[in-house]
PDB file of C-alpha atoms in Angstrom:
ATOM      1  CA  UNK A 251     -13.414 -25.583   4.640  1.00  0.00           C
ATOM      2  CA  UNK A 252     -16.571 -25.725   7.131  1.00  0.00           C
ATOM      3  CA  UNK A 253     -18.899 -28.217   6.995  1.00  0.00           C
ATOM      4  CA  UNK A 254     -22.551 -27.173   6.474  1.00  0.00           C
ATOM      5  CA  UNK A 255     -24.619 -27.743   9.538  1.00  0.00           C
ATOM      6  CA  UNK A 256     -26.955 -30.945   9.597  1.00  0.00           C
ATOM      7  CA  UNK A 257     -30.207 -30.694  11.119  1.00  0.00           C
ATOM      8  CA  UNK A 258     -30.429 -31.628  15.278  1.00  0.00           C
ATOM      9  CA  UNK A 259     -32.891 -33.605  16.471  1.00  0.00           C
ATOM     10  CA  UNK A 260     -33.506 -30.269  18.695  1.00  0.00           C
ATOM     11  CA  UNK A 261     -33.017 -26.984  18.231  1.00  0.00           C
ATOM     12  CA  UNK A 262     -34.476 -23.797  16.444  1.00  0.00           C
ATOM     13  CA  UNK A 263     -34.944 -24.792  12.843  1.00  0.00           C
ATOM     14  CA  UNK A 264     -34.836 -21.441  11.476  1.00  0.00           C
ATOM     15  CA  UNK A 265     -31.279 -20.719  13.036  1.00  0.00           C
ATOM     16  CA  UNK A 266     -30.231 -23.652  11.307  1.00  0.00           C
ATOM     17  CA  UNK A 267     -31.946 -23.139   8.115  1.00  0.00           C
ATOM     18  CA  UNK A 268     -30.565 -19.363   8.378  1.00  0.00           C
ATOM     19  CA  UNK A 269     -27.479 -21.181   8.790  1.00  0.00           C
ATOM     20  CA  UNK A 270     -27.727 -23.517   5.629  1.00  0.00           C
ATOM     21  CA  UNK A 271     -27.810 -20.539   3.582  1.00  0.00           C
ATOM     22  CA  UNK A 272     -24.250 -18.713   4.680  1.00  0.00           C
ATOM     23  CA  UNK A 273     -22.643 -21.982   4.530  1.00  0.00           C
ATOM     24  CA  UNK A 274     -24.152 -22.328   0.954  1.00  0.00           C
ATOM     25  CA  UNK A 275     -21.629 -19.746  -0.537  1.00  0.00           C
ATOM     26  CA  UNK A 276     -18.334 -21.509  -1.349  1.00  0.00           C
ATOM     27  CA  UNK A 277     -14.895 -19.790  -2.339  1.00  0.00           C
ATOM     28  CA  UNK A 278     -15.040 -17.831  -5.678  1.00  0.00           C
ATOM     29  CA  UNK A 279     -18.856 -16.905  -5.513  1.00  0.00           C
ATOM     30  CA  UNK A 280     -19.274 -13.454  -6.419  1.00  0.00           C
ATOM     31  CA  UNK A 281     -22.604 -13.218  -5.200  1.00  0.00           C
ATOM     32  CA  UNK A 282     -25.674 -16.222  -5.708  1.00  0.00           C
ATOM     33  CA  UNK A 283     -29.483 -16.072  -7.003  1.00  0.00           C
ATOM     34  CA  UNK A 284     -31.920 -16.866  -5.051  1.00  0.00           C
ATOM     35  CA  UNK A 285     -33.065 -19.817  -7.365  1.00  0.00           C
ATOM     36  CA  UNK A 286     -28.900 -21.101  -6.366  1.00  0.00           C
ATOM     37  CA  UNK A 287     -29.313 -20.418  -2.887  1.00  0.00           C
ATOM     38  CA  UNK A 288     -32.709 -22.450  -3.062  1.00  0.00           C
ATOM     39  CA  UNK A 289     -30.655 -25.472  -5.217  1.00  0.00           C
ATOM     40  CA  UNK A 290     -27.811 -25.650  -2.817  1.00  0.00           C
ATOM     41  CA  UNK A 291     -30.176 -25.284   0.599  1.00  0.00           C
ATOM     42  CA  UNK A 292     -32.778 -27.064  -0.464  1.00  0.00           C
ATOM     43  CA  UNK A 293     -35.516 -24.930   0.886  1.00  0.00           C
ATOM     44  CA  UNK A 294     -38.196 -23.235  -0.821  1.00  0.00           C
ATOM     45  CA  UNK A 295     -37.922 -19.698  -2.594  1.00  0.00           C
ATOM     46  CA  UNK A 296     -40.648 -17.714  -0.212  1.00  0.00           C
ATOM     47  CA  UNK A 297     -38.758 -19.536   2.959  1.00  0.00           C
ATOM     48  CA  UNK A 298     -35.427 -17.947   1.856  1.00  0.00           C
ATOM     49  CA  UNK A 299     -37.137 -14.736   1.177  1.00  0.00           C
ATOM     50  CA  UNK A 300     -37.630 -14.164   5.226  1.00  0.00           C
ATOM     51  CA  UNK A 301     -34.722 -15.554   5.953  1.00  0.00           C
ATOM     52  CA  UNK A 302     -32.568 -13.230   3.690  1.00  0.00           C
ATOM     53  CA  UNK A 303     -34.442 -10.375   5.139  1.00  0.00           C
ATOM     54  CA  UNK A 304     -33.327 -11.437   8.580  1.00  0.00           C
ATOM     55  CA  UNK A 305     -30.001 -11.475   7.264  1.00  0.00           C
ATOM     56  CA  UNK A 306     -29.373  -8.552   5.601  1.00  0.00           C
ATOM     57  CA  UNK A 307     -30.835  -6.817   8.639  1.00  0.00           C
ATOM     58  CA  UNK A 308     -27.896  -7.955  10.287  1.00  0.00           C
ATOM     59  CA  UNK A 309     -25.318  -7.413   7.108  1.00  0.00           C
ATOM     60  CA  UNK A 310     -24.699 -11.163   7.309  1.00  0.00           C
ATOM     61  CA  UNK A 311     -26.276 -10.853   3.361  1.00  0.00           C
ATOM     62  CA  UNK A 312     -25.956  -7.704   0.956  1.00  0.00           C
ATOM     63  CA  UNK A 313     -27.504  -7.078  -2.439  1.00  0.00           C
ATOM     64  CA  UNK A 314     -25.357  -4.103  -3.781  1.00  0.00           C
ATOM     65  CA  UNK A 315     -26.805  -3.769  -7.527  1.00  0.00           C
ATOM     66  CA  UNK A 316     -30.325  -3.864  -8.671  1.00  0.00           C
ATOM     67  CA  UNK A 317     -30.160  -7.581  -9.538  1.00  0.00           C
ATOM     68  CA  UNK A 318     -31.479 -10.262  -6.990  1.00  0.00           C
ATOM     69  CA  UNK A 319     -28.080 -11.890  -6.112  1.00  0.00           C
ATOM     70  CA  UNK A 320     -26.684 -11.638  -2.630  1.00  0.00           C
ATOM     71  CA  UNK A 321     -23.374 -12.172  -1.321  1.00  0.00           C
ATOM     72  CA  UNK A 322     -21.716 -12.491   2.064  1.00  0.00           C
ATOM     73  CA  UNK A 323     -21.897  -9.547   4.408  1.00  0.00           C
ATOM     74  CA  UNK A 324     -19.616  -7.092   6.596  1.00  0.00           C
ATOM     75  CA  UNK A 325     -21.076  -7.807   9.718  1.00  0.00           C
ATOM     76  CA  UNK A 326     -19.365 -11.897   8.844  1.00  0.00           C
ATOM     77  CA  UNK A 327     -16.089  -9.934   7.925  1.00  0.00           C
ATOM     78  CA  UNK A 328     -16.274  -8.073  11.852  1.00  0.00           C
ATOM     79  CA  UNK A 329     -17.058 -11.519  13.490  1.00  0.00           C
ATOM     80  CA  UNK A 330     -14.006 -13.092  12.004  1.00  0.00           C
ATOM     81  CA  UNK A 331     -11.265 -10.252  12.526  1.00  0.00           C
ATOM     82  CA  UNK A 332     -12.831 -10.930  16.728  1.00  0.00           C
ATOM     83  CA  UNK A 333     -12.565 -14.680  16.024  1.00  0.00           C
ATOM     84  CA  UNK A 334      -9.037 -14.193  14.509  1.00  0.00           C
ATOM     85  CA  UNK A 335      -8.138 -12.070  17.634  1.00  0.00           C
ATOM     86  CA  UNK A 336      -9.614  -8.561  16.450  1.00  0.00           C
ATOM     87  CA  UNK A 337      -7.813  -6.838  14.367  1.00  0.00           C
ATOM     88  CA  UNK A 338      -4.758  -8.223  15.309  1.00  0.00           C
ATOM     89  CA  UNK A 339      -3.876  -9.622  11.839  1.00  0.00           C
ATOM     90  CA  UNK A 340      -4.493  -6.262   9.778  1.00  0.00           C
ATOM     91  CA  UNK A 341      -2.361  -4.743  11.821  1.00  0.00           C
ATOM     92  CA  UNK A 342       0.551  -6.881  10.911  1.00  0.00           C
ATOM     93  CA  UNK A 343       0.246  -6.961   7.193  1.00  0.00           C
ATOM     94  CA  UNK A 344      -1.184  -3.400   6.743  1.00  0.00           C
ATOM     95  CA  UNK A 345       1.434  -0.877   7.690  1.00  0.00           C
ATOM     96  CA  UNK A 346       4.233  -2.566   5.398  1.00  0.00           C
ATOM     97  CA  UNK A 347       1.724  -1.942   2.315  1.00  0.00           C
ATOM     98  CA  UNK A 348       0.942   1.473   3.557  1.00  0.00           C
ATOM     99  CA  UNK A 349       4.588   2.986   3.752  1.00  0.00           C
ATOM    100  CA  UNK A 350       5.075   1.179   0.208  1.00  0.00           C
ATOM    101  CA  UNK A 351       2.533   3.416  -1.308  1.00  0.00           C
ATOM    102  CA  UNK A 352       3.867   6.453   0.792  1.00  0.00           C
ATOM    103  CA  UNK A 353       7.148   5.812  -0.048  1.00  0.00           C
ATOM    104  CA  UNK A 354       6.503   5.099  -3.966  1.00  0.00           C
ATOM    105  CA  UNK A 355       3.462   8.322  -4.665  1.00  0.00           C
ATOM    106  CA  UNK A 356       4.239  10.489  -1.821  1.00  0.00           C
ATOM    107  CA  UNK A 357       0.482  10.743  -0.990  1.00  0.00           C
ATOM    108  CA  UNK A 358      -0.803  10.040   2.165  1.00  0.00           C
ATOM    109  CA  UNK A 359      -2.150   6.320   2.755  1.00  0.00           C
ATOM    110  CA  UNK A 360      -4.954   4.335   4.869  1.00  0.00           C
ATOM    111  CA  UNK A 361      -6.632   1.363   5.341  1.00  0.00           C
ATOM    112  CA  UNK A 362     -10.552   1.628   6.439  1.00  0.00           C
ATOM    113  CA  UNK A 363     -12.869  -1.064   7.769  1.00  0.00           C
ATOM    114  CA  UNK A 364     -16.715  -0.429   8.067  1.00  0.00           C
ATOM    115  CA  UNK A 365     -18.099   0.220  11.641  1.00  0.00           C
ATOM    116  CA  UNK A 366     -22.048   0.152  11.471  1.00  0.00           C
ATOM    117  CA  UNK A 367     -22.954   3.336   8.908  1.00  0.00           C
ATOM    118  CA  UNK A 368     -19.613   4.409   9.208  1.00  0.00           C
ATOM    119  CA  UNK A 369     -16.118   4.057   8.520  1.00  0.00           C
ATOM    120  CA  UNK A 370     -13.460   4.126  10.573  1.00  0.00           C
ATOM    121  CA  UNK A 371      -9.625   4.906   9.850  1.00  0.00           C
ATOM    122  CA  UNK A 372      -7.719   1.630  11.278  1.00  0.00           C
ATOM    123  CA  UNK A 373      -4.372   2.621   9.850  1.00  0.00           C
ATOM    124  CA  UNK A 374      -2.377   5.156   8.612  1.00  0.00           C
ATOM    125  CA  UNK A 375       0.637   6.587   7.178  1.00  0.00           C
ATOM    126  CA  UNK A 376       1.032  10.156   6.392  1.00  0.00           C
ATOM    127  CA  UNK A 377       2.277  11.417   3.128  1.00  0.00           C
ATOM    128  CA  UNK A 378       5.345  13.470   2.293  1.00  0.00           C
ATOM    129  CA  UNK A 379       3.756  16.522   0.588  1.00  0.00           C
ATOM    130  CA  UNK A 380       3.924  19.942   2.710  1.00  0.00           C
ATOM    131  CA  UNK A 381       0.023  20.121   2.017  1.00  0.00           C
ATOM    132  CA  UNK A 382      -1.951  16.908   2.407  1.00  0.00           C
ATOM    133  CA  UNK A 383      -4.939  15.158   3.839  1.00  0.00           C
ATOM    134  CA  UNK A 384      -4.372  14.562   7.733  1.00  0.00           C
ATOM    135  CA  UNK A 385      -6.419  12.444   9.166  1.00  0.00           C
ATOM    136  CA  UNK A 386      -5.186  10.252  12.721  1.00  0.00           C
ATOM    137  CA  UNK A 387      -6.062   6.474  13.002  1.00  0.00           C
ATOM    138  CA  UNK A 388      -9.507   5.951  14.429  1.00  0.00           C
ATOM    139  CA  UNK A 389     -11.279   8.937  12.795  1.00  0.00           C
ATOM    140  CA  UNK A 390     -14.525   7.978  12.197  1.00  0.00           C
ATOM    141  CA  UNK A 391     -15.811   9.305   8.254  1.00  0.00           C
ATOM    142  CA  UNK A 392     -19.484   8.910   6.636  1.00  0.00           C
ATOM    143  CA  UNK A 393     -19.585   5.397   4.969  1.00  0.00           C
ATOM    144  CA  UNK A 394     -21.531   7.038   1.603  1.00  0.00           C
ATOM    145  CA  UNK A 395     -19.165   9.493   0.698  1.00  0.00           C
ATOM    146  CA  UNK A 396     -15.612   8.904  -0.631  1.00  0.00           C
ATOM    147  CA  UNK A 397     -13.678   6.693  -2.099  1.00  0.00           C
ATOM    148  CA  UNK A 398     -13.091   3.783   0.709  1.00  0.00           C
ATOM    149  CA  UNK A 399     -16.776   4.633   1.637  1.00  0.00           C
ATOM    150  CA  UNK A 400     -18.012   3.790  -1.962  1.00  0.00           C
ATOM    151  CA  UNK A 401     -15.710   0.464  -1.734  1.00  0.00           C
ATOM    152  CA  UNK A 402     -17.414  -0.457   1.829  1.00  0.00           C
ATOM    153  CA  UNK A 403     -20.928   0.229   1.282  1.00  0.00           C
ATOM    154  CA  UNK A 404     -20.979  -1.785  -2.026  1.00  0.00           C
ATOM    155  CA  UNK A 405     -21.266   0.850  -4.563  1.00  0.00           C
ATOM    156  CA  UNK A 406     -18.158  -0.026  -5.734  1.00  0.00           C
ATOM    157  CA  UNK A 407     -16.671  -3.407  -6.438  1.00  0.00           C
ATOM    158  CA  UNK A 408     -13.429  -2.463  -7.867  1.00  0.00           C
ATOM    159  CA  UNK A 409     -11.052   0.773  -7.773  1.00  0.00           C
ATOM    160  CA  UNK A 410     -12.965   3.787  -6.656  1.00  0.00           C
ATOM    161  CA  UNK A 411     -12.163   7.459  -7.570  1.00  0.00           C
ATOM    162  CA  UNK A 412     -13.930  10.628  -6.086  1.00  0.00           C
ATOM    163  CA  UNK A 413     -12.848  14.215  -6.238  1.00  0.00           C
ATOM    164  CA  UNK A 414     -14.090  16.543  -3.820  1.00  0.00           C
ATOM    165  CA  UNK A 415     -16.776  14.775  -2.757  1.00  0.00           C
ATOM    166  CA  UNK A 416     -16.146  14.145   0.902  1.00  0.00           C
ATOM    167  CA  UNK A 417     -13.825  17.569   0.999  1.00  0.00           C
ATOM    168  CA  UNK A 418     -14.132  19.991  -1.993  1.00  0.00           C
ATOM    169  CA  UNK A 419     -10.031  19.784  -1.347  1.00  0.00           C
ATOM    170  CA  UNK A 420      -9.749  16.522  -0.962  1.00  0.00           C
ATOM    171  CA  UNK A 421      -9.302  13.032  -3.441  1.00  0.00           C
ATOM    172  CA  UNK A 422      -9.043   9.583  -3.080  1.00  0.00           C
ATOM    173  CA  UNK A 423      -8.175   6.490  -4.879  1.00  0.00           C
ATOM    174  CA  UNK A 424      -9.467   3.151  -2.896  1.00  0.00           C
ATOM    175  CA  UNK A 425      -9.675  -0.643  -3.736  1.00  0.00           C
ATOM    176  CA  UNK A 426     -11.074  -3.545  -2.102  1.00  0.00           C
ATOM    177  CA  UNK A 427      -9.172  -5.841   0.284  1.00  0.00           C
ATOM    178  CA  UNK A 428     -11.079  -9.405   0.118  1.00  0.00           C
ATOM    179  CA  UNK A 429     -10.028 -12.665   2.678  1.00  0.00           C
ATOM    180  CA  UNK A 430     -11.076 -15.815   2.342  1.00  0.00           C
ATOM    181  CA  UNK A 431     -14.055 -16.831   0.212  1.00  0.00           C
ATOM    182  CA  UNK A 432     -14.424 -12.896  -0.997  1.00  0.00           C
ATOM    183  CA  UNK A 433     -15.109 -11.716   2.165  1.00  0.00           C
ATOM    184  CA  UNK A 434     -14.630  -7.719   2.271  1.00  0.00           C
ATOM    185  CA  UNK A 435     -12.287  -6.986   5.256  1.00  0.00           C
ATOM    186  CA  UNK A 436     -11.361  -3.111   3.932  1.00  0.00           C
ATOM    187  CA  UNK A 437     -10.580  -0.273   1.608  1.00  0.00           C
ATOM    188  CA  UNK A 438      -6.996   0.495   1.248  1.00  0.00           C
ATOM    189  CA  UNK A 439      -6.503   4.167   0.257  1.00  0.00           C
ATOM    190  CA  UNK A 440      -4.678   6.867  -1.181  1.00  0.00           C
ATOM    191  CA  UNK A 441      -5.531  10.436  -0.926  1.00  0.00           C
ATOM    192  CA  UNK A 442      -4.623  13.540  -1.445  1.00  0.00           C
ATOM    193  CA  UNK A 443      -5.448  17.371  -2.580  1.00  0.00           C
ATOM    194  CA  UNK A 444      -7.741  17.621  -5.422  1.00  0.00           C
ATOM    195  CA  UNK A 445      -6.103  19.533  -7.194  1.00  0.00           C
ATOM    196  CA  UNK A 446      -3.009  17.168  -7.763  1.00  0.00           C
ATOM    197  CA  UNK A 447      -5.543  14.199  -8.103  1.00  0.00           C
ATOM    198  CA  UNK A 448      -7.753  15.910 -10.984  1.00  0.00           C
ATOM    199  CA  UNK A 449      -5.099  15.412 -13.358  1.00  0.00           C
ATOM    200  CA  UNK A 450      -5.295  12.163 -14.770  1.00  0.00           C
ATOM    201  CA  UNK A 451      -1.572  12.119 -15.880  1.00  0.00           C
ATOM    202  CA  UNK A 452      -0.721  12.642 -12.123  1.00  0.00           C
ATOM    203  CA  UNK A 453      -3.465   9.981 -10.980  1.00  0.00           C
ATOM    204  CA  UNK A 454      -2.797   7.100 -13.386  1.00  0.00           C
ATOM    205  CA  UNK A 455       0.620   5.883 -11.540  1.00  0.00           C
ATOM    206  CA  UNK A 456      -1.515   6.468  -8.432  1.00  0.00           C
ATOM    207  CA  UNK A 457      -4.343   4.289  -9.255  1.00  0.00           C
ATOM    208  CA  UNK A 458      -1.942   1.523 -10.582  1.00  0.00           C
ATOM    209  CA  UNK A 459      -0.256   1.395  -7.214  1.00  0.00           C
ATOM    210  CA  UNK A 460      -3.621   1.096  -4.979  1.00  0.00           C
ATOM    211  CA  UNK A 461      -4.823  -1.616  -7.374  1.00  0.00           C
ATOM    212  CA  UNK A 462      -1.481  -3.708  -7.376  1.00  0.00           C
ATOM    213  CA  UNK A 463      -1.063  -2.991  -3.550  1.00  0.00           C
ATOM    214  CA  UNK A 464      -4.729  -4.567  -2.801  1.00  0.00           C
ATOM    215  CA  UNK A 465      -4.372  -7.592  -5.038  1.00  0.00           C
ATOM    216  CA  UNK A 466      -1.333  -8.133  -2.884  1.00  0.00           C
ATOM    217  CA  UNK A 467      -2.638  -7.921   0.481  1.00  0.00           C
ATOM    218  CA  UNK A 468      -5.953  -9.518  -0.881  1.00  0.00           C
ATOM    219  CA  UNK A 469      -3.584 -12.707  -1.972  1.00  0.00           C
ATOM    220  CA  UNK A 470      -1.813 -12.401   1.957  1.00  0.00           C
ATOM    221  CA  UNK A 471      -5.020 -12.919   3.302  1.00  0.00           C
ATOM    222  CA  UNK A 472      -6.114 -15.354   1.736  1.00  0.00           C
ATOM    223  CA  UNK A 473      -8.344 -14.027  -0.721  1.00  0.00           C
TER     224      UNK A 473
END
């Protein structure tokens, strides 16, 4: 658990008071007001105003929906995997999750993390039908459109679903993959042609699987 910095004698007060407010968010908030950030802080509402906007500029804080409640951002998610030795750790508890869902749908599976306005293909496992969405670890794909991209940017906070959005051909089914205290650390996803995807028949199963899978690795990693 980390301890919430006291105030130095010295130092820059608003890089500790910036400070006060990431180590305000403990595990199991889903996002916090900004009347809780001010209780748990201390400081006064217009103060963490200018300091959230600092923030978010940085994606240390998002806002995804319309209402004023922030939560913990991507750009702490990237700091941690480097802390943590990169991505080191994905890599070891990824692939086994990713040939599960090959092996059990036959549809091709990846796991994406965000890079800047982006999002970037860290792993992958090809499916098993003769026509399928190829696509080679470290493809870079826009952040806004898809599936994983809707789970990255925010727009989504559970299972995703888009048909032909990214690629008239092409669907996907993506969750989110949370570590400690929430943090978002990816989008594990299935995809495939959109015509097999369209049906929902064929897609329920599908959808079941990237849900179960993510809860899994979620709960590996400590989320």
């Amino acid at each position: 658990m980390p301890v919430k910095p006291d105030a130095p004698a010295e130092g820059v007060g608003a890089v500790d008071r910036a400070l006060s407010i990431l180590f305000a968010f403990e595990p199991g908030d889903a996002g916090l007001t900004l009347a809780e950030l001010s209780r748990r802080t201390g400081l006064y509402k217009s103060t963490l105003l200018r300091l959230i906007a600092s923030l978010e500029r940085a994606r240390m804080l998002v806002r995804p929906g319309p209402e004023a409640r922030w939560r913990l951002g991507p750009a702490l998610v990237a700091l941690g995997l480097r802390a943590e030795g990169g991505t080191a750790l994905l890599r070891e508890t990824v692939p086994p999750v990713l040939r599960r869902l090959v092996a059990e749908t036959g549809e091709s599976a990846s796991f994406y993390i965000r890079e800047g306005e982006a999002r970037l293909c860290l792993l992958r496992e090809e499916g098993r039908h003769a026509v399928r969405d190829q696509l080679p670890p470290g493809t870079l794909l826009p952040l806004y459109r898809g599936a994983a991209g809707h789970v990255l940017s925010g727009a989504a906070e559970g299972l995703s679903v888009t048909i032909g959005e990214r690629d008239p051909e092409l669907a996907a089914i993506a969750a989110p993959v949370r570590g400690s205290q929430g943090l978002l650390l990816g989008a594990l996803c299935l995809s495939g042609t959109a015509t097999r995807l369209c049906e929902a028949r064929y897609r329920a199963p599908l959808e079941e699987a990237v849900r179960r899978e993510a809860a899994g690795l979620t709960a590996l990693l400590g989320g």
